[in-house]
PDB file of C-alpha atoms in Angstrom:
ATOM      1  CA  ALA A   1      29.818  62.589  74.834  1.00 75.00           C
ATOM      2  CA  GLN A   2      29.238  65.651  77.078  1.00 81.00           C
ATOM      3  CA  THR A   3      27.324  68.538  75.719  1.00 90.00           C
ATOM      4  CA  VAL A   4      25.854  71.589  75.924  1.00 94.00           C
ATOM      5  CA  THR A   5      22.762  73.220  74.115  1.00 95.00           C
ATOM      6  CA  GLN A   6      21.781  76.545  73.686  1.00 96.00           C
ATOM      7  CA  SER A   7      19.228  76.905  71.398  1.00 94.00           C
ATOM      8  CA  GLN A   8      18.193  80.212  71.453  1.00 95.00           C
ATOM      9  CA  PRO A   9      21.385  82.402  69.833  1.00 94.00           C
ATOM     10  CA  GLU A  10      19.424  85.527  70.206  1.00 97.00           C
ATOM     11  CA  MET A  11      16.730  86.941  72.771  1.00 97.00           C
ATOM     12  CA  SER A  12      15.442  90.452  73.699  1.00 97.00           C
ATOM     13  CA  VAL A  13      13.303  91.496  77.104  1.00 98.00           C
ATOM     14  CA  GLN A  14      11.334  94.796  77.870  1.00 98.00           C
ATOM     15  CA  GLU A  15      13.056  96.356  80.863  1.00 97.00           C
ATOM     16  CA  ALA A  16      11.370  94.807  83.957  1.00 97.00           C
ATOM     17  CA  GLU A  17       9.679  92.010  82.285  1.00 98.00           C
ATOM     18  CA  THR A  18      11.237  88.427  82.788  1.00 98.00           C
ATOM     19  CA  VAL A  19      13.017  86.375  80.545  1.00 98.00           C
ATOM     20  CA  THR A  20      13.959  82.525  80.414  1.00 98.00           C
ATOM     21  CA  LEU A  21      16.937  81.579  78.455  1.00 98.00           C
ATOM     22  CA  SER A  22      17.031  77.813  77.859  1.00 98.00           C
ATOM     23  CA  CYS A  23      19.874  75.273  77.989  1.00 97.00           C
ATOM     24  CA  THR A  24      20.001  71.412  77.534  1.00 97.00           C
ATOM     25  CA  TYR A  25      22.708  68.786  78.401  1.00 96.00           C
ATOM     26  CA  ASP A  26      24.130  65.511  77.667  1.00 94.00           C
ATOM     27  CA  THR A  27      25.948  63.557  80.264  1.00 91.00           C
ATOM     28  CA  SER A  28      25.701  60.019  81.829  1.00 90.00           C
ATOM     29  CA  GLU A  29      27.410  61.202  84.865  1.00 89.00           C
ATOM     30  CA  ASN A  30      25.327  61.459  88.227  1.00 88.00           C
ATOM     31  CA  ASN A  31      26.821  64.195  89.857  1.00 90.00           C
ATOM     32  CA  TYR A  32      27.754  67.343  88.105  1.00 93.00           C
ATOM     33  CA  TYR A  33      27.444  71.012  88.998  1.00 94.00           C
ATOM     34  CA  LEU A  34      25.813  73.665  86.258  1.00 96.00           C
ATOM     35  CA  PHE A  35      26.518  77.293  85.722  1.00 97.00           C
ATOM     36  CA  TRP A  36      25.316  80.216  84.432  1.00 98.00           C
ATOM     37  CA  TYR A  37      27.718  82.390  83.338  1.00 97.00           C
ATOM     38  CA  LYS A  38      27.619  86.233  82.352  1.00 97.00           C
ATOM     39  CA  GLN A  39      29.696  88.129  79.548  1.00 95.00           C
ATOM     40  CA  PRO A  40      29.082  91.503  79.218  1.00 94.00           C
ATOM     41  CA  PRO A  41      30.237  94.081  76.586  1.00 89.00           C
ATOM     42  CA  SER A  42      33.239  94.055  78.593  1.00 87.00           C
ATOM     43  CA  ARG A  43      33.996  90.585  78.326  1.00 88.00           C
ATOM     44  CA  GLN A  44      34.550  89.217  81.307  1.00 89.00           C
ATOM     45  CA  MET A  45      33.094  86.326  82.275  1.00 93.00           C
ATOM     46  CA  ILE A  46      30.759  86.520  85.291  1.00 95.00           C
ATOM     47  CA  LEU A  47      29.180  83.534  87.469  1.00 96.00           C
ATOM     48  CA  VAL A  48      26.027  84.154  87.737  1.00 97.00           C
ATOM     49  CA  ILE A  49      24.087  81.041  89.464  1.00 97.00           C
ATOM     50  CA  ARG A  50      24.911  77.527  90.250  1.00 95.00           C
ATOM     51  CA  GLN A  51      23.248  74.237  91.131  1.00 95.00           C
ATOM     52  CA  GLU A  52      24.752  71.137  92.188  1.00 93.00           C
ATOM     53  CA  ALA A  53      23.185  68.293  90.330  1.00 92.00           C
ATOM     54  CA  TYR A  54      22.454  66.237  93.818  1.00 91.00           C
ATOM     55  CA  LYS A  55      20.127  69.285  95.177  1.00 89.00           C
ATOM     56  CA  GLN A  56      16.594  68.942  94.287  1.00 85.00           C
ATOM     57  CA  GLN A  57      16.031  72.940  94.999  1.00 92.00           C
ATOM     58  CA  ASN A  58      16.421  75.013  92.400  1.00 95.00           C
ATOM     59  CA  ALA A  59      19.167  78.159  92.689  1.00 94.00           C
ATOM     60  CA  THR A  60      18.107  81.387  93.418  1.00 95.00           C
ATOM     61  CA  GLU A  61      20.358  84.349  93.482  1.00 94.00           C
ATOM     62  CA  ASN A  62      18.458  87.838  93.678  1.00 96.00           C
ATOM     63  CA  ARG A  63      16.627  88.439  90.641  1.00 97.00           C
ATOM     64  CA  PHE A  64      18.026  85.107  88.821  1.00 98.00           C
ATOM     65  CA  SER A  65      16.882  81.735  89.381  1.00 97.00           C
ATOM     66  CA  VAL A  66      16.848  78.245  87.455  1.00 97.00           C
ATOM     67  CA  ASN A  67      14.603  76.046  86.495  1.00 97.00           C
ATOM     68  CA  PHE A  68      16.889  72.316  86.838  1.00 96.00           C
ATOM     69  CA  GLN A  69      14.960  68.927  85.413  1.00 95.00           C
ATOM     70  CA  LYS A  70      17.475  66.426  86.027  1.00 93.00           C
ATOM     71  CA  ALA A  71      15.561  63.568  84.377  1.00 93.00           C
ATOM     72  CA  ALA A  72      15.381  66.022  81.145  1.00 95.00           C
ATOM     73  CA  LYS A  73      18.467  67.186  81.418  1.00 95.00           C
ATOM     74  CA  SER A  74      17.476  70.707  80.998  1.00 96.00           C
ATOM     75  CA  PHE A  75      18.775  74.241  83.292  1.00 97.00           C
ATOM     76  CA  SER A  76      17.178  77.028  82.195  1.00 97.00           C
ATOM     77  CA  LEU A  77      17.576  80.473  83.758  1.00 98.00           C
ATOM     78  CA  LYS A  78      14.892  83.097  84.210  1.00 98.00           C
ATOM     79  CA  ILE A  79      15.614  86.796  84.960  1.00 98.00           C
ATOM     80  CA  SER A  80      12.529  88.814  86.424  1.00 98.00           C
ATOM     81  CA  ASP A  81      12.653  92.441  86.821  1.00 98.00           C
ATOM     82  CA  SER A  82      14.978  92.642  83.744  1.00 98.00           C
ATOM     83  CA  GLN A  83      17.762  95.664  83.728  1.00 97.00           C
ATOM     84  CA  LEU A  84      19.506  97.240  81.018  1.00 97.00           C
ATOM     85  CA  GLY A  85      22.674  96.050  82.851  1.00 96.00           C
ATOM     86  CA  ASP A  86      21.503  92.276  81.903  1.00 97.00           C
ATOM     87  CA  THR A  87      22.689  92.845  78.276  1.00 97.00           C
ATOM     88  CA  ALA A  88      25.084  90.199  77.586  1.00 97.00           C
ATOM     89  CA  MET A  89      25.844  86.844  76.427  1.00 96.00           C
ATOM     90  CA  TYR A  90      24.961  83.875  78.511  1.00 98.00           C
ATOM     91  CA  PHE A  91      26.417  80.814  78.532  1.00 97.00           C
ATOM     92  CA  CYS A  92      25.120  77.427  80.029  1.00 97.00           C
ATOM     93  CA  ALA A  93      27.973  75.275  81.499  1.00 96.00           C
ATOM     94  CA  PHE A  94      28.717  72.266  83.416  1.00 93.00           C
ATOM     95  CA  THR A  95      31.455  69.865  84.983  1.00 93.00           C
ATOM     96  CA  TYR A  96      31.323  66.843  86.555  1.00 89.00           C
ATOM     97  CA  THR A  97      35.264  67.002  87.563  1.00 84.00           C
ATOM     98  CA  GLY A  98      35.645  70.300  88.353  1.00 82.00           C
ATOM     99  CA  ASN A  99      38.400  70.433  85.856  1.00 84.00           C
ATOM    100  CA  GLN A 100      36.960  70.245  82.402  1.00 87.00           C
ATOM    101  CA  PHE A 101      33.894  72.390  81.799  1.00 91.00           C
ATOM    102  CA  TYR A 102      31.619  72.162  78.881  1.00 92.00           C
ATOM    103  CA  PHE A 103      30.456  75.368  77.518  1.00 94.00           C
ATOM    104  CA  GLY A 104      27.094  75.955  75.474  1.00 94.00           C
ATOM    105  CA  THR A 105      27.315  78.158  72.427  1.00 93.00           C
ATOM    106  CA  GLY A 106      26.049  81.039  74.391  1.00 95.00           C
ATOM    107  CA  THR A 107      22.766  83.122  74.023  1.00 97.00           C
ATOM    108  CA  SER A 108      22.890  86.987  73.435  1.00 96.00           C
ATOM    109  CA  LEU A 109      20.238  88.767  75.588  1.00 97.00           C
ATOM    110  CA  THR A 110      19.414  92.375  74.932  1.00 97.00           C
ATOM    111  CA  VAL A 111      16.944  94.195  77.349  1.00 97.00           C
ATOM    112  CA  ILE A 112      15.118  97.281  75.423  1.00 97.00           C
ATOM    113  CA  PRO A 113      14.056 100.124  77.756  1.00 96.00           C
TER     114      PRO A 113
ATOM    115  CA  ASP B   1      41.008  90.146  96.458  1.00 65.00           C
ATOM    116  CA  ALA B   2      41.651  91.752  93.143  1.00 79.00           C
ATOM    117  CA  GLY B   3      40.454  88.630  91.162  1.00 92.00           C
ATOM    118  CA  VAL B   4      42.186  86.986  88.554  1.00 96.00           C
ATOM    119  CA  ILE B   5      44.271  89.311  86.368  1.00 96.00           C
ATOM    120  CA  GLN B   6      45.367  88.864  82.833  1.00 97.00           C
ATOM    121  CA  SER B   7      47.823  91.266  80.715  1.00 96.00           C
ATOM    122  CA  PRO B   8      47.667  92.642  78.179  1.00 97.00           C
ATOM    123  CA  ARG B   9      43.972  93.638  77.672  1.00 96.00           C
ATOM    124  CA  HIS B  10      44.746  94.128  74.054  1.00 97.00           C
ATOM    125  CA  GLU B  11      47.332  93.014  71.844  1.00 97.00           C
ATOM    126  CA  VAL B  12      47.923  93.681  68.090  1.00 98.00           C
ATOM    127  CA  THR B  13      50.614  92.037  66.820  1.00 97.00           C
ATOM    128  CA  GLU B  14      52.222  91.125  63.579  1.00 97.00           C
ATOM    129  CA  MET B  15      52.163  87.352  61.891  1.00 97.00           C
ATOM    130  CA  GLY B  16      55.424  85.739  62.840  1.00 96.00           C
ATOM    131  CA  GLN B  17      55.566  87.594  66.153  1.00 97.00           C
ATOM    132  CA  GLU B  18      56.111  86.245  69.512  1.00 97.00           C
ATOM    133  CA  VAL B  19      53.179  86.561  71.561  1.00 98.00           C
ATOM    134  CA  THR B  20      53.008  86.096  75.786  1.00 98.00           C
ATOM    135  CA  LEU B  21      49.726  86.442  77.491  1.00 98.00           C
ATOM    136  CA  ARG B  22      50.178  86.385  81.293  1.00 98.00           C
ATOM    137  CA  CYS B  23      47.774  85.448  84.160  1.00 98.00           C
ATOM    138  CA  LYS B  24      47.846  85.922  88.044  1.00 97.00           C
ATOM    139  CA  PRO B  25      45.144  83.473  89.590  1.00 97.00           C
ATOM    140  CA  ILE B  26      43.580  84.170  92.858  1.00 95.00           C
ATOM    141  CA  SER B  27      45.738  83.749  95.814  1.00 94.00           C
ATOM    142  CA  GLY B  28      44.987  80.502  97.462  1.00 93.00           C
ATOM    143  CA  HIS B  29      43.489  79.170  94.121  1.00 94.00           C
ATOM    144  CA  ASN B  30      45.482  75.753  92.899  1.00 93.00           C
ATOM    145  CA  SER B  31      44.493  75.324  89.673  1.00 94.00           C
ATOM    146  CA  LEU B  32      44.776  77.161  86.391  1.00 96.00           C
ATOM    147  CA  PHE B  33      42.724  76.857  83.118  1.00 96.00           C
ATOM    148  CA  TRP B  34      43.787  78.832  79.654  1.00 97.00           C
ATOM    149  CA  TYR B  35      40.498  79.139  77.362  1.00 96.00           C
ATOM    150  CA  ARG B  36      40.103  80.655  73.537  1.00 96.00           C
ATOM    151  CA  GLN B  37      37.149  82.198  72.674  1.00 95.00           C
ATOM    152  CA  THR B  38      36.405  82.493  69.027  1.00 94.00           C
ATOM    153  CA  MET B  39      32.844  83.257  67.232  1.00 89.00           C
ATOM    154  CA  MET B  40      33.464  79.837  65.267  1.00 88.00           C
ATOM    155  CA  ARG B  41      34.572  77.528  68.051  1.00 88.00           C
ATOM    156  CA  GLY B  42      32.991  79.238  71.150  1.00 90.00           C
ATOM    157  CA  LEU B  43      35.180  78.554  74.537  1.00 93.00           C
ATOM    158  CA  GLU B  44      37.912  76.206  74.108  1.00 92.00           C
ATOM    159  CA  LEU B  45      40.001  74.922  77.146  1.00 93.00           C
ATOM    160  CA  LEU B  46      43.734  74.707  76.108  1.00 96.00           C
ATOM    161  CA  ILE B  47      45.334  73.636  78.990  1.00 96.00           C
ATOM    162  CA  TYR B  48      45.122  73.613  82.892  1.00 95.00           C
ATOM    163  CA  PHE B  49      47.277  73.200  85.615  1.00 95.00           C
ATOM    164  CA  ASN B  50      46.895  71.778  89.470  1.00 93.00           C
ATOM    165  CA  ASN B  51      49.573  73.188  91.979  1.00 94.00           C
ATOM    166  CA  ASN B  52      51.585  74.280  88.961  1.00 94.00           C
ATOM    167  CA  VAL B  53      51.947  70.994  87.292  1.00 95.00           C
ATOM    168  CA  PRO B  54      50.582  71.005  83.283  1.00 95.00           C
ATOM    169  CA  ILE B  55      47.558  68.270  83.432  1.00 93.00           C
ATOM    170  CA  ASP B  56      45.685  68.350  80.375  1.00 92.00           C
ATOM    171  CA  ASP B  57      47.123  70.347  77.328  1.00 92.00           C
ATOM    172  CA  SER B  58      45.511  68.548  74.509  1.00 92.00           C
ATOM    173  CA  GLY B  59      43.487  71.548  73.911  1.00 92.00           C
ATOM    174  CA  MET B  60      46.571  73.094  72.893  1.00 94.00           C
ATOM    175  CA  PRO B  61      46.280  73.748  69.097  1.00 87.00           C
ATOM    176  CA  GLU B  62      49.567  73.235  67.880  1.00 85.00           C
ATOM    177  CA  ASP B  63      53.485  73.245  68.806  1.00 91.00           C
ATOM    178  CA  ARG B  64      53.135  77.092  68.110  1.00 95.00           C
ATOM    179  CA  PHE B  65      51.575  77.187  71.867  1.00 97.00           C
ATOM    180  CA  SER B  66      53.040  76.694  74.857  1.00 97.00           C
ATOM    181  CA  ALA B  67      52.111  77.402  78.432  1.00 97.00           C
ATOM    182  CA  LYS B  68      53.980  77.404  81.816  1.00 97.00           C
ATOM    183  CA  MET B  69      53.132  78.090  85.185  1.00 97.00           C
ATOM    184  CA  PRO B  70      56.604  78.700  87.194  1.00 96.00           C
ATOM    185  CA  ASN B  71      54.790  79.431  90.584  1.00 94.00           C
ATOM    186  CA  ALA B  72      51.668  79.840  92.131  1.00 93.00           C
ATOM    187  CA  SER B  73      50.816  83.143  91.245  1.00 94.00           C
ATOM    188  CA  PHE B  74      52.165  83.733  87.798  1.00 96.00           C
ATOM    189  CA  SER B  75      51.038  81.925  84.262  1.00 98.00           C
ATOM    190  CA  THR B  76      51.754  82.792  80.621  1.00 98.00           C
ATOM    191  CA  LEU B  77      50.594  81.408  77.138  1.00 98.00           C
ATOM    192  CA  LYS B  78      53.220  81.737  74.592  1.00 98.00           C
ATOM    193  CA  ILE B  79      52.538  81.460  70.812  1.00 97.00           C
ATOM    194  CA  GLN B  80      55.658  81.845  68.308  1.00 97.00           C
ATOM    195  CA  PRO B  81      55.548  82.451  65.724  1.00 96.00           C
ATOM    196  CA  SER B  82      51.380  83.889  65.682  1.00 96.00           C
ATOM    197  CA  GLU B  83      49.343  83.388  62.967  1.00 96.00           C
ATOM    198  CA  PRO B  84      46.284  85.532  61.788  1.00 96.00           C
ATOM    199  CA  ARG B  85      43.888  82.557  62.652  1.00 95.00           C
ATOM    200  CA  ASP B  86      45.232  82.792  66.323  1.00 97.00           C
ATOM    201  CA  SER B  87      43.041  86.211  66.450  1.00 97.00           C
ATOM    202  CA  ALA B  88      41.052  85.520  69.526  1.00 97.00           C
ATOM    203  CA  VAL B  89      40.197  86.288  73.085  1.00 97.00           C
ATOM    204  CA  TYR B  90      42.445  84.011  75.469  1.00 98.00           C
ATOM    205  CA  PHE B  91      40.833  83.906  78.995  1.00 97.00           C
ATOM    206  CA  CYS B  92      42.769  82.780  82.345  1.00 97.00           C
ATOM    207  CA  ALA B  93      40.619  81.318  84.808  1.00 96.00           C
ATOM    208  CA  SER B  94      41.598  79.957  88.343  1.00 96.00           C
ATOM    209  CA  ARG B  95      39.871  77.715  90.867  1.00 94.00           C
ATOM    210  CA  VAL B  96      40.544  76.140  94.210  1.00 89.00           C
ATOM    211  CA  SER B  97      40.408  72.710  95.190  1.00 81.00           C
ATOM    212  CA  GLY B  98      37.123  71.066  96.137  1.00 78.00           C
ATOM    213  CA  ALA B  99      34.883  74.122  94.677  1.00 82.00           C
ATOM    214  CA  ASN B 100      33.637  73.469  91.082  1.00 86.00           C
ATOM    215  CA  VAL B 101      33.622  76.809  90.132  1.00 90.00           C
ATOM    216  CA  LEU B 102      35.900  78.820  87.791  1.00 94.00           C
ATOM    217  CA  THR B 103      36.455  82.290  88.123  1.00 95.00           C
ATOM    218  CA  PHE B 104      37.552  84.259  84.934  1.00 95.00           C
ATOM    219  CA  GLY B 105      39.886  86.973  84.149  1.00 95.00           C
ATOM    220  CA  ALA B 106      38.939  90.241  81.917  1.00 94.00           C
ATOM    221  CA  GLY B 107      40.495  88.010  78.973  1.00 96.00           C
ATOM    222  CA  SER B 108      43.269  89.286  76.520  1.00 97.00           C
ATOM    223  CA  ARG B 109      42.215  90.000  73.108  1.00 97.00           C
ATOM    224  CA  LEU B 110      44.921  89.011  70.824  1.00 98.00           C
ATOM    225  CA  THR B 111      44.608  90.391  66.975  1.00 98.00           C
ATOM    226  CA  VAL B 112      47.302  89.008  64.753  1.00 97.00           C
ATOM    227  CA  LEU B 113      47.469  91.145  61.655  1.00 96.00           C
TER     228      LEU B 113
END
């Protein structure tokens, strides 16, 4: 079975600080793609970052970076220099078919001014 | 590009009424997905289309739900008759063939009284 687990329902961070959101997944596939999506109060689902499982190098997008541990099936998101606009729900997801995407239950992040 | 466009943004209706949600995917994207988001169940895939053809509708909860994609630029999700338990946010997402990333619309929040 393909599953995604986000064990932190809620997190908070001070503005300008760094926070890491955890995600683990389970799959028997070897080639797949991992994602972090952000859902702010406007409820639009926005792609934050993605990682191809065959790439060893961790993906980075400006203040967002991931720590991808394939053997451990772990895919955490680090947000550096947190900003108020980072307040949102964050969903971890993966796909190996490109059609069925598996989403976690989300982590609600609040950035405190 | 305007992104994935969904309408209506909000819909409030009474139990038993027909509801039609609409989606315009990104031009050139040939796969379209309908998701439902609730607090209890998170993000659920209802149905997806490839090249306007429904491929997997196993997520459609029951016969009251139907989806169509008459052409590459338009899809509808219809609920008839609607029930209070159908209250949720319905997302449409699209992707281009070969790209394993979904682009979501802003969602349609449905409230059935």
